[in-house]
Amino acid sequence: MGKQRSRSGCLTCRTRHVKCDEKQPECGNCAKGHRVCRQEDRQALIIRRYRGPGQRNDDASSPLSQSSGGLSCEQLKFGTVVSPGSVGSSPHFDSPRLQTLTSRDALLVHHYAVHLGRWLDCTDALQQFSVKIPTLSRQSPILLQAIISFAARHVGDTEAADSAHEKCIAMLIVRLGSEDVANDNVLLCAIVILRVFEQLSAVLTGSDNERHLAGCNALLRASQGSTLDLTAPTLREAAFWIYLRQCLHTACINQQPPHVDFSLQLLPMPSANQGGDESRYLDSTPQEETAWANKIIWLCALVVQFCFGTLAGGTDRSLFHLNQDVGGRLRDWEQLKESIADWDRSKPPNFDPIWEGDEGGENLAGNPFPTLLFTADRHVVAFGFHVLASMLLLAHKPRPRFAVRSTGQATRDDADVESEILQYGRRLCGSCWRAPYTVPARITLCHTVFVWGALIKDVREREGLVLLLHELERDHAWPTAWIISSLRDEWNS
């Protein structure tokens, strides 16, 4: 676990998540490591809000809005504020001239393209973050350093990861002073990638400060329109759906409402996906596949808001009957349940597993869960979010505060709910067991553990779940040791 950082230390130490002795003009850490010791400039930089045609003017309800209409670095919460002069001669942020890569940097970019872009593209059939982003990084130093920091952290090269992250943050904060920054798609993509770096770094720092998540939220709100395209045809829209998944991870782990603007209106699904003859789905387009996967994630976000939102702290106070009568809450619950069920009924058949059941034979000594086999990442990821939404609805069904039920009936009702939740959990584990490289599916599993993990009584199922979580950290550097520890404490209590 890293040392606690100083709030008033130099920017270099704060970026590297190490304690600073606060000596000036050069601290001891920077002197020892031959690094540039950047001191904080207290003058905040301002992002000027971009407004496209038809942009809404109701930003006053947003916690990120200001009366001045601008966004400050403090709102973006990157943790540092750097004056342009303190960074030195930074290259142009979107230079048409291709950058020359070292062999090590090229290997890390290749590692990202082959292995890590898949994490971000898990619902995008166009694979924009795997295909477009590595190419764009040759023209964008910020994007290049974001990719290198993520890839280096994933392969365990701490020095390269921290160095790239430090360079990226220095350039990033200077870029925030530009007038057109809110409409910079490449910058948004870089921050989305930095958020994954931040999540992986929690293993070393012992905490997740969510700075890049807040920064992404601020940029999205500064430039978004009033509609949302489920097909994610551009990098900006692809980045939004990645942000939404990242946001749901934090919301579920902390049991808090997601920082999402639910006033956004979803554009209609592609026409071929309006229901009807299943034969129309046999040759689904990439746009249709993406739309169906993203639709269940949006519905899941609504469920998370319903479960963890409050009238005082919800992101949209008019969305549900929060803290009001049980009847209103129950109607909201039933509407959400029907929306989830309608997605499940209407989705293309290729989103179903090609096989589900007990493998038998040698599997009896290994996988304790029913096996589900899917043919694409977006299918298994969509299944995971369907499970998560269904579990949460079961666990948070509104009940009259003083319901008249016999003790025996209440016990039977609770047992039925727990049994249904457990069955969802078993199937989710089974889908992850045979998809070890679909990392987002196992990350979704992490979301659900806090709903159903304590209900597991079977020893083989407990150890099977622990193995899935352990492999996620061992093979993919995603922090799960703390989840395993929490589960074991619960099981032993």
mmCIF file with all atom_site columns, C-alpha atoms in Angstrom, residues 467-481:
data_model
loop_
_atom_site.group_PDB
_atom_site.id
_atom_site.type_symbol
_atom_site.label_atom_id
_atom_site.label_alt_id
_atom_site.label_comp_id
_atom_site.label_asym_id
_atom_site.label_entity_id
_atom_site.label_seq_id
_atom_site.pdbx_PDB_ins_code
_atom_site.Cartn_x
_atom_site.Cartn_y
_atom_site.Cartn_z
_atom_site.occupancy
_atom_site.B_iso_or_equiv
_atom_site.pdbx_formal_charge
_atom_site.auth_seq_id
_atom_site.auth_comp_id
_atom_site.auth_asym_id
_atom_site.auth_atom_id
_atom_site.pdbx_PDB_model_num
ATOM 1  C CA . LEU A 1 467 ? -11.241 -18.313 -7.541  1.00 0.00 ? 467 LEU A CA 1
ATOM 2  C CA . LEU A 1 468 ? -12.972 -16.157 -10.161 1.00 0.00 ? 468 LEU A CA 1
ATOM 3  C CA . LEU A 1 469 ? -12.154 -13.020 -8.182  1.00 0.00 ? 469 LEU A CA 1
ATOM 4  C CA . HIS A 1 470 ? -8.583  -14.128 -7.473  1.00 0.00 ? 470 HIS A CA 1
ATOM 5  C CA . GLU A 1 471 ? -7.934  -14.784 -11.166 1.00 0.00 ? 471 GLU A CA 1
ATOM 6  C CA . LEU A 1 472 ? -9.189  -11.302 -12.018 1.00 0.00 ? 472 LEU A CA 1
ATOM 7  C CA . GLU A 1 473 ? -6.462  -9.715  -9.883  1.00 0.00 ? 473 GLU A CA 1
ATOM 8  C CA . ARG A 1 474 ? -3.761  -12.287 -10.653 1.00 0.00 ? 474 ARG A CA 1
ATOM 9  C CA . ASP A 1 475 ? -4.206  -12.268 -14.433 1.00 0.00 ? 475 ASP A CA 1
ATOM 10 C CA . HIS A 1 476 ? -5.570  -8.777  -15.085 1.00 0.00 ? 476 HIS A CA 1
ATOM 11 C CA . ALA A 1 477 ? -4.388  -6.618  -12.141 1.00 0.00 ? 477 ALA A CA 1
ATOM 12 C CA . TRP A 1 478 ? -7.944  -5.678  -11.174 1.00 0.00 ? 478 TRP A CA 1
ATOM 13 C CA . PRO A 1 479 ? -8.077  -5.244  -7.361  1.00 0.00 ? 479 PRO A CA 1
ATOM 14 C CA . THR A 1 480 ? -10.224 -7.956  -5.774  1.00 0.00 ? 480 THR A CA 1
ATOM 15 C CA . ALA A 1 481 ? -8.282  -9.026  -2.662  1.00 0.00 ? 481 ALA A CA 1
#
